[in-house]
Amino acid sequence: MNTRTSLLVLALFSCLSAPMTLVAASLEEKYFEARDNFIRQFSMPSSPEANSDEKALSKLEKQLQLIIGPVDVAHFPKRGKINLETLEQDAGFGQVDGLRFGSEYELLFVTTTGLLNAYLQQHKELPTELGKLAKAEEFYSLAFDWDAAVTHFAEVPVRTANDKSFAYAFLGLWGQDIGPFPPKHLFVFFANGDRVFVVSTEAKSKIDQIAECKDVWNGFKKKSDAASAAYQASELKDQKATDDSLRYEEEGFRAYCRCFEQRAKMEPFFKQLTKQAQNLVDSLQKQLPR
């Protein structure tokens, strides 16, 4: 075999043995290019067809399915839908790129580290370290539901099968209002290889009100009500009073959450909640790195 032939064979072998990560990176670049082109198109003064946003999302969904690869997590559908709600800069714009699986009350979000890192570079308000991102309440709204906020109440201990993967779980609450509402949802963040999985599901444990925490809330609520009464008495002129009323409610809710975090591990529901979280992590651990 002459030198030229040897080089050609070597080049061909190199192409055939290229890591899947390089192929995936190329697919991700094509996805970003297509997505950004659609966004620019829809930002033009001339209105596109009524169903063009839906068509564009459908095209991007097919690209994401190739990028993310097969997903087979127990109790979730095997085929995911694109997580982006719209490409027009309107309500719901700017969700995290990836696929979502499940129903309204049990959701699985899957993305790649490449897609996620690119998103985080454009959203400086979010931490880039996985350990910090997994605890960032605002991330879960961007991954699941832009119209509702997630409140972190208490970390739930989980373990991974090896040191190459990362997992974090917490007891939390979906909501649009603040108040002494016991948390009802379990959130799990899991990273393995170059894929990231995020789960939001209802806690199977019966989580009751903790009396001590309700008392903490009630203390702040009295202050809030007093400030609100002062605002009414001023014939709606005392702006500081209404600001104080809102501030006391917000401070009261955070104090209520801190109390719940301190007390949760001592409550009867926590053992079953920990088991549920670990079962989810174990199920996600079965997903092979792409």
Coordinates of N, CA and C in Angstrom, one line a residue, residues 118-258:
A118 N -25.3 26.6 26.0 CA -25.6 27.7 25.1 C -26.7 28.6 25.6
Y119 N -27.7 27.9 26.2 CA -28.8 28.7 26.8 C -28.3 29.5 28.0
L120 N -27.5 29.0 28.8 CA -27.0 29.7 30.0 C -26.1 30.8 29.6
Q121 N -25.4 30.7 28.5 CA -24.6 31.8 28.1 C -25.4 33.0 27.7
Q122 N -26.7 32.8 27.3 CA -27.6 33.9 26.9 C -28.4 34.4 28.1
H123 N -28.4 33.6 29.2 CA -29.2 34.0 30.3 C -28.3 34.1 31.6
K124 N -27.7 35.2 31.7 CA -26.6 35.5 32.7 C -27.2 35.5 34.1
E125 N -28.5 35.6 34.2 CA -29.1 35.6 35.5 C -29.1 34.2 36.2
L126 N -28.8 33.1 35.4 CA -28.8 31.8 35.9 C -27.4 31.3 36.1
P127 N -27.1 30.5 37.1 CA -25.7 30.0 37.4 C -25.4 29.0 36.3
T128 N -24.1 28.9 36.0 CA -23.6 27.9 35.0 C -23.2 26.6 35.7
E129 N -22.9 26.6 36.9 CA -22.5 25.3 37.6 C -23.7 24.5 37.9
L130 N -23.6 23.2 37.6 CA -24.8 22.3 37.7 C -25.3 22.3 39.1
G131 N -24.4 22.3 40.1 CA -24.8 22.2 41.5 C -25.6 23.4 41.9
K132 N -25.3 24.6 41.4 CA -26.0 25.8 41.7 C -27.3 25.9 40.9
L133 N -27.2 25.5 39.6 CA -28.3 25.5 38.7 C -29.5 24.7 39.2
A134 N -29.1 23.5 39.8 CA -30.1 22.6 40.3 C -30.9 23.2 41.4
K135 N -30.4 24.2 42.1 CA -31.0 24.8 43.3 C -31.7 26.1 42.9
A136 N -31.5 26.5 41.6 CA -32.1 27.8 41.2 C -33.6 27.7 40.9
E137 N -34.4 28.3 41.7 CA -35.9 28.2 41.5 C -36.3 28.6 40.1
E138 N -35.7 29.7 39.6 CA -36.2 30.3 38.3 C -35.9 29.4 37.2
F139 N -34.9 28.5 37.3 CA -34.6 27.6 36.2 C -35.7 26.6 35.9
Y140 N -36.4 26.2 37.0 CA -37.5 25.2 36.8 C -38.7 25.8 36.1
S141 N -39.0 27.1 36.3 CA -40.0 27.8 35.5 C -39.6 27.8 34.0
L142 N -38.4 28.1 33.7 CA -37.9 28.2 32.4 C -37.9 26.8 31.7
A143 N -37.7 25.8 32.5 CA -37.7 24.4 31.9 C -39.1 23.8 31.8
F144 N -40.0 24.3 32.6 CA -41.3 23.6 32.6 C -42.5 24.6 32.3
D145 N -42.6 25.6 33.1 CA -43.8 26.5 33.0 C -43.5 27.9 33.3
W146 N -43.4 28.7 32.2 CA -43.0 30.1 32.4 C -44.0 30.9 33.2
D147 N -45.3 30.4 33.3 CA -46.3 31.2 33.9 C -46.5 30.9 35.4
A148 N -45.6 30.1 36.0 CA -45.8 29.7 37.4 C -44.4 29.7 38.0
A149 N -44.3 30.1 39.3 CA -43.0 30.1 40.0 C -42.8 28.8 40.8
V150 N -41.6 28.4 41.0 CA -41.2 27.3 41.8 C -40.6 27.8 43.1
T151 N -41.0 27.3 44.2 CA -40.4 27.7 45.5 C -39.7 26.4 46.1
H152 N -38.4 26.6 46.4 CA -37.6 25.5 47.0 C -37.9 25.5 48.5
F153 N -38.3 24.4 49.1 CA -38.6 24.2 50.5 C -37.5 23.5 51.2
A154 N -37.2 22.3 50.7 CA -36.2 21.5 51.5 C -35.5 20.5 50.5
E155 N -34.2 20.4 50.7 CA -33.4 19.4 49.9 C -33.8 18.0 50.4
V156 N -33.9 17.1 49.4 CA -34.2 15.7 49.7 C -32.9 14.9 49.3
P157 N -32.3 14.1 50.2 CA -31.0 13.4 50.0 C -31.2 12.3 48.9
V158 N -30.3 12.3 47.9 CA -30.3 11.3 46.9 C -28.9 10.9 46.6
R159 N -28.6 9.8 46.1 CA -27.3 9.3 45.7 C -27.3 8.8 44.3
T160 N -26.1 8.9 43.7 CA -25.9 8.4 42.3 C -25.1 7.1 42.4
A161 N -25.1 6.3 41.3 CA -24.4 5.1 41.2 C -22.9 5.2 41.1
N162 N -22.5 6.4 40.6 CA -21.0 6.6 40.4 C -20.8 8.1 40.4
D163 N -19.5 8.5 40.5 CA -19.1 9.9 40.6 C -19.1 10.6 39.2
K164 N -19.5 9.9 38.2 CA -19.6 10.6 36.8 C -21.0 11.2 36.6
S165 N -21.9 11.0 37.5 CA -23.2 11.6 37.3 C -23.5 12.5 38.5
F166 N -24.5 13.3 38.4 CA -24.9 14.3 39.4 C -26.4 14.3 39.6
A167 N -26.8 14.3 40.9 CA -28.2 14.3 41.2 C -28.5 15.3 42.3
Y168 N -29.7 15.9 42.2 CA -30.1 16.8 43.3 C -31.7 16.8 43.3
A169 N -32.2 16.7 44.5 CA -33.7 16.6 44.6 C -34.2 17.6 45.7
F170 N -35.3 18.1 45.6 CA -35.9 19.0 46.6 C -37.4 18.9 46.6
L171 N -37.9 19.2 47.8 CA -39.4 19.4 48.0 C -39.7 20.8 47.7
G172 N -40.7 21.0 46.8 CA -41.0 22.4 46.4 C -42.5 22.6 46.1
L173 N -42.8 23.7 45.5 CA -44.2 24.0 45.3 C -44.3 24.9 44.0
W174 N -45.3 24.5 43.2 CA -45.6 25.3 42.0 C -46.7 26.3 42.5
G175 N -46.6 27.6 42.1 CA -47.7 28.5 42.5 C -47.5 29.9 41.9
Q176 N -48.6 30.6 42.0 CA -48.6 32.0 41.5 C -48.8 33.0 42.7
D177 N -49.2 32.5 43.8 CA -49.4 33.3 45.0 C -48.5 32.8 46.1
I178 N -48.3 33.7 47.1 CA -47.6 33.3 48.3 C -48.5 33.2 49.5
G179 N -48.1 32.3 50.4 CA -48.9 32.1 51.6 C -48.5 30.8 52.3
P180 N -49.1 30.4 53.4 CA -48.7 29.3 54.1 C -49.2 28.0 53.5
F181 N -48.7 27.7 52.3 CA -49.1 26.6 51.5 C -48.1 25.5 51.6
P182 N -48.4 24.3 52.2 CA -47.4 23.2 52.3 C -46.9 22.8 50.9
P183 N -45.7 22.5 50.7 CA -45.2 22.0 49.4 C -45.8 20.7 49.0
K184 N -46.0 20.5 47.8 CA -46.7 19.3 47.3 C -45.9 18.6 46.1
H185 N -44.8 19.2 45.7 CA -44.1 18.7 44.5 C -42.7 18.3 44.8
L186 N -42.2 17.3 44.1 CA -40.9 16.8 44.2 C -40.2 17.1 42.9
F187 N -39.0 17.7 43.0 CA -38.2 18.0 41.8 C -36.9 17.3 41.8
V188 N -36.5 16.7 40.7 CA -35.2 16.0 40.6 C -34.4 16.5 39.4
F189 N -33.2 16.8 39.7 CA -32.2 17.3 38.6 C -31.2 16.2 38.5
F190 N -30.9 15.7 37.3 CA -30.0 14.6 37.1 C -29.2 14.8 35.9
A191 N -27.9 14.7 36.0 CA -27.0 14.8 34.8 C -26.1 13.6 34.7
N192 N -26.0 13.1 33.5 CA -25.2 11.9 33.2 C -24.6 11.9 31.8
G193 N -23.3 11.9 31.7 CA -22.7 12.1 30.4 C -23.0 13.5 29.9
D194 N -23.5 13.5 28.7 CA -23.8 14.9 28.1 C -25.3 15.1 28.0
R195 N -26.1 14.4 28.9 CA -27.5 14.7 28.9 C -28.0 15.1 30.4
V196 N -29.0 16.0 30.4 CA -29.5 16.5 31.7 C -31.0 16.2 31.7
F197 N -31.5 15.6 32.8 CA -32.9 15.3 33.0 C -33.4 16.1 34.2
V198 N -34.6 16.6 34.1 CA -35.2 17.3 35.2 C -36.7 16.8 35.3
V199 N -37.1 16.4 36.5 CA -38.4 15.9 36.7 C -39.2 16.8 37.7
S200 N -40.4 17.0 37.4 CA -41.4 17.6 38.3 C -42.5 16.7 38.5
T201 N -42.8 16.3 39.7 CA -43.9 15.3 40.0 C -44.6 15.6 41.3
E202 N -45.8 15.1 41.5 CA -46.4 15.3 42.8 C -45.8 14.4 43.8
A203 N -45.6 14.9 45.0 CA -45.1 14.0 46.1 C -46.2 13.0 46.5
K204 N -45.7 11.7 46.6 CA -46.7 10.7 47.0 C -47.0 10.7 48.5
S205 N -46.1 11.3 49.2 CA -46.4 11.4 50.7 C -47.5 12.5 51.0
K206 N -48.2 12.3 52.0 CA -49.2 13.2 52.5 C -48.5 14.3 53.3
I207 N -48.4 15.5 52.8 CA -47.6 16.5 53.5 C -48.6 17.5 54.1
D208 N -48.6 17.4 55.4 CA -49.5 18.3 56.2 C -48.9 19.6 56.6
Q209 N -49.7 20.5 57.1 CA -49.2 21.8 57.6 C -48.3 21.5 58.8
I210 N -47.2 22.2 59.0 CA -46.4 22.2 60.2 C -46.8 23.4 61.1
A211 N -47.4 23.1 62.2 CA -48.0 24.1 63.1 C -47.0 25.2 63.4
E212 N -45.7 24.9 63.7 CA -44.7 25.9 64.1 C -44.5 26.8 62.9
C213 N -44.5 26.3 61.7 CA -44.2 27.1 60.5 C -45.4 28.0 60.2
K214 N -46.6 27.5 60.4 CA -47.8 28.3 60.2 C -47.8 29.5 61.2
D215 N -47.3 29.2 62.4 CA -47.3 30.3 63.4 C -46.3 31.4 62.9
V216 N -45.2 31.0 62.3 CA -44.2 32.0 61.8 C -44.9 32.9 60.7
W217 N -45.6 32.2 59.8 CA -46.4 33.0 58.8 C -47.4 33.9 59.4
N218 N -48.1 33.4 60.4 CA -49.1 34.3 61.1 C -48.6 35.5 61.7
G219 N -47.4 35.4 62.2 CA -46.7 36.6 62.8 C -46.5 37.7 61.8
F220 N -46.0 37.3 60.6 CA -45.7 38.3 59.6 C -47.0 38.8 59.0
K221 N -48.0 37.9 58.9 CA -49.3 38.3 58.3 C -50.0 39.3 59.2
K222 N -49.9 39.3 60.5 CA -50.4 40.3 61.3 C -49.8 41.7 61.0
K223 N -48.5 41.7 60.8 CA -47.8 42.9 60.5 C -48.3 43.4 59.1
S224 N -48.4 42.5 58.2 CA -48.9 42.9 56.8 C -50.3 43.5 56.9
D225 N -51.2 42.8 57.6 CA -52.6 43.3 57.8 C -52.6 44.7 58.4
A226 N -51.7 44.9 59.4 CA -51.7 46.2 60.1 C -51.3 47.3 59.1
A227 N -50.3 47.0 58.3 CA -49.8 48.0 57.3 C -50.8 48.2 56.3
S228 N -51.6 47.2 55.9 CA -52.6 47.3 54.9 C -53.8 48.2 55.5
A229 N -54.1 48.0 56.7 CA -55.1 48.8 57.4 C -54.7 50.3 57.5
A230 N -53.4 50.5 57.7 CA -52.9 51.9 57.8 C -53.0 52.6 56.4
Y231 N -52.7 51.8 55.4 CA -52.9 52.3 54.0 C -54.3 52.7 53.7
Q232 N -55.3 51.9 54.1 CA -56.7 52.2 53.9 C -57.1 53.4 54.7
A233 N -56.6 53.5 55.9 CA -56.9 54.7 56.8 C -56.3 56.0 56.2
S234 N -55.3 55.9 55.4 CA -54.7 57.1 54.8 C -55.4 57.5 53.5
E235 N -56.5 56.8 53.3 CA -57.3 57.0 52.0 C -56.4 56.8 50.8
L236 N -55.6 55.7 50.9 CA -54.7 55.2 49.8 C -53.6 56.1 49.5
K237 N -53.2 57.0 50.5 CA -52.1 57.9 50.2 C -50.8 57.5 50.7
D238 N -50.8 56.6 51.8 CA -49.5 56.2 52.4 C -48.9 55.1 51.6
Q239 N -48.1 55.4 50.7 CA -47.4 54.4 49.8 C -46.5 53.5 50.6
K240 N -45.8 54.1 51.6 CA -45.0 53.2 52.4 C -45.7 52.1 53.1
A241 N -46.9 52.4 53.6 CA -47.7 51.4 54.3 C -48.0 50.2 53.4
T242 N -48.4 50.5 52.1 CA -48.8 49.4 51.2 C -47.5 48.6 50.8
D243 N -46.4 49.4 50.7 CA -45.1 48.7 50.4 C -44.7 47.8 51.6
D244 N -44.9 48.3 52.8 CA -44.6 47.4 54.0 C -45.5 46.2 54.0
S245 N -46.8 46.3 53.6 CA -47.7 45.2 53.6 C -47.2 44.1 52.7
L246 N -46.8 44.5 51.5 CA -46.2 43.5 50.6 C -44.9 42.9 51.1
R247 N -44.1 43.7 51.6 CA -42.8 43.3 52.1 C -42.9 42.2 53.2
Y248 N -43.9 42.5 54.2 CA -44.1 41.6 55.3 C -44.6 40.2 54.8
E249 N -45.4 40.3 53.7 CA -45.9 39.0 53.2 C -44.8 38.2 52.6
E250 N -43.9 38.9 51.8 CA -42.8 38.2 51.1 C -41.8 37.7 52.2
E251 N -41.5 38.5 53.2 CA -40.6 38.0 54.2 C -41.2 36.9 55.0
G252 N -42.5 36.9 55.2 CA -43.2 35.9 56.0 C -43.2 34.6 55.2
F253 N -43.4 34.6 53.9 CA -43.4 33.4 53.1 C -42.0 32.8 53.1
R254 N -40.9 33.6 53.0 CA -39.6 33.1 53.0 C -39.2 32.5 54.4
A255 N -39.7 33.1 55.4 CA -39.5 32.6 56.8 C -40.3 31.3 57.0
Y256 N -41.5 31.2 56.4 CA -42.3 30.0 56.4 C -41.5 28.8 55.7
C257 N -40.9 29.1 54.6 CA -40.2 28.1 53.8 C -38.9 27.7 54.6
R258 N -38.2 28.6 55.2 CA -37.0 28.2 56.0 C -37.4 27.3 57.2

